[in-house]
Amino acid sequence: MDRFSNPYVPGAGLQPPELAGRQALMHNASLDMDRVLAGRPAKGLILLGLRGVGKTVLLNRMRALAEDRGFCTIRMEAPEGGSLPELLAPELRRTLYSLDLRRATGRHLQRAAGVLANFAKAFKVTVGDFGFSVDVTPGEGDTGNLEQDLPPLLVAAAKAAAERETAVALFIDEVQYLSSRELAAVIVACHEMAQENLPFLFMGAGLPQVAALAGKAKSYAERLFDYPDLGSLEADDARSALVKPAESEGVSFDSGAVDEILHAAQNFPYFIQEWGYQVWNAAPSSPITTDMVRTATPEVVEHLDGNFFRVRFDRLTPLEQKYLRAMAELGPGPHTTGSISDTLGVRTPSVATVRQRLIAKGMVWSQRHGETAFTVPMFDAFMKRQMPTLIKHVPQHRGR
């Protein structure tokens, strides 16, 4: 069929044509934004879930809602091994500059710019000129200790926003890549903001281990944020995500074709978009039949292998790849660390650091002590395609 009119949009964070199954979550987020603007307290939000459940899509949609309400929004993606101050300082400069454009510079805005200048100097970050006068505020945000400097910086920004009768919303994607020091600093800043009831809202997204990481960083984090757990879509929502975009273009699926796609995609939003996109391009005409889906599926799997899965696989060391291959031998998971090491042919302590590296890289996570699961749906099947034979690991002993 006509590729130009293909309604499906597989990709990282791309907005799907039908945001199915997340309406209640979006409604609650909207209410929290309205509460903050009205001077009422609202808890922060951290979306949790595996890859492909639509966390980034929702975070971007929430940011759009906030901007529609007049929030000054700051959005960043925590990079693996990156620096939070380097990302945050330029974004805060942009925010303060936009506040200045709303009205002549005010006292709180000048103070916030001064704290940001101190912060940038302490962490050796370049932010550029502000375009308005800056009141230097010695002793604020200038210690070089992120947990001490980030709270006064964000507090100053929120007070500057209040001076303009608006609010600040901070959105951080891939929260699991924040270092423990950075995550603790964000939590402390949000806590201080909540205690002062300032016009500020935090919304983040990350892999399932983020809730445990936040609790480990600061024990009160469990009371500071809500942690909605996003999974695959319910059957009716998954069907809507697939069928409604096609209907808007005058195209239909037969019931068997829908069942075939949703079974293959396991109701995960990203995979529904991927199957829908590839099947649409391969189908000669409407209605799309079960046979058309089955004919297109090998190409879908090949595309996923070469793009979605492979980019993650290529970041791994040979031993990390072997570890994941041993996990795949046992199935989707979760699996005990003992059963994985037994399958790999080694003792559990000898691969403990491998497991920790895989957690740090966001490839696996642990819901319970001693358990390990993939963070990427269907990765077990990919590992078997990529490494058809399970090869036991033989540790290399150093010579004397």
PDB file of N, CA, C and O in Angstrom, residues 16 29 92-93 117 214 223 228 250 257 298:
ATOM      1  N   PRO A  16       2.833   8.243  18.827  1.00  0.00           N
ATOM      2  CA  PRO A  16       1.993   7.361  18.018  1.00  0.00           C
ATOM      3  C   PRO A  16       0.686   8.058  17.647  1.00  0.00           C
ATOM      4  O   PRO A  16       0.243   8.978  18.345  1.00  0.00           O
ATOM      5  N   ALA A  29      -1.696  13.310  35.517  1.00  0.00           N
ATOM      6  CA  ALA A  29      -0.575  14.237  35.349  1.00  0.00           C
ATOM      7  C   ALA A  29      -1.083  15.651  35.104  1.00  0.00           C
ATOM      8  O   ALA A  29      -0.538  16.629  35.640  1.00  0.00           O
ATOM      9  N   LEU A  92      18.704  25.610  32.294  1.00  0.00           N
ATOM     10  CA  LEU A  92      18.221  26.587  33.273  1.00  0.00           C
ATOM     11  C   LEU A  92      18.464  28.016  32.783  1.00  0.00           C
ATOM     12  O   LEU A  92      17.640  28.904  33.015  1.00  0.00           O
ATOM     13  N   ARG A  93      19.588  28.229  32.108  1.00  0.00           N
ATOM     14  CA  ARG A  93      19.818  29.557  31.533  1.00  0.00           C
ATOM     15  C   ARG A  93      18.707  29.901  30.546  1.00  0.00           C
ATOM     16  O   ARG A  93      18.177  31.024  30.543  1.00  0.00           O
ATOM     17  N   ALA A 117      25.092  31.208  37.894  1.00  0.00           N
ATOM     18  CA  ALA A 117      26.460  31.577  37.548  1.00  0.00           C
ATOM     19  C   ALA A 117      27.450  30.933  38.509  1.00  0.00           C
ATOM     20  O   ALA A 117      28.506  30.429  38.096  1.00  0.00           O
ATOM     21  N   ALA A 214      16.242   5.072  43.651  1.00  0.00           N
ATOM     22  CA  ALA A 214      15.816   6.293  44.337  1.00  0.00           C
ATOM     23  C   ALA A 214      15.715   6.057  45.838  1.00  0.00           C
ATOM     24  O   ALA A 214      16.162   6.882  46.645  1.00  0.00           O
ATOM     25  N   ARG A 223       8.141   8.358  49.272  1.00  0.00           N
ATOM     26  CA  ARG A 223       7.000   9.213  49.619  1.00  0.00           C
ATOM     27  C   ARG A 223       6.965  10.491  48.789  1.00  0.00           C
ATOM     28  O   ARG A 223       5.966  11.206  48.783  1.00  0.00           O
ATOM     29  N   PRO A 228       4.334   5.008  38.670  1.00  0.00           N
ATOM     30  CA  PRO A 228       3.469   4.155  37.844  1.00  0.00           C
ATOM     31  C   PRO A 228       4.303   3.195  36.995  1.00  0.00           C
ATOM     32  O   PRO A 228       5.268   3.605  36.346  1.00  0.00           O
ATOM     33  N   GLY A 250      -8.692   4.699   6.047  1.00  0.00           N
ATOM     34  CA  GLY A 250      -9.603   3.887   5.247  1.00  0.00           C
ATOM     35  C   GLY A 250      -9.120   2.462   5.016  1.00  0.00           C
ATOM     36  O   GLY A 250      -9.541   1.815   4.050  1.00  0.00           O
ATOM     37  N   ALA A 257      -5.553 -11.200  11.260  1.00  0.00           N
ATOM     38  CA  ALA A 257      -4.358 -10.380  11.080  1.00  0.00           C
ATOM     39  C   ALA A 257      -4.054  -9.581  12.342  1.00  0.00           C
ATOM     40  O   ALA A 257      -2.894  -9.459  12.760  1.00  0.00           O
ATOM     41  N   PRO A 298       8.853 -11.975   8.920  1.00  0.00           N
ATOM     42  CA  PRO A 298      10.314 -12.158   8.892  1.00  0.00           C
ATOM     43  C   PRO A 298      11.075 -10.859   8.631  1.00  0.00           C
ATOM     44  O   PRO A 298      12.144 -10.640   9.199  1.00  0.00           O
TER      45      PRO A 298
END
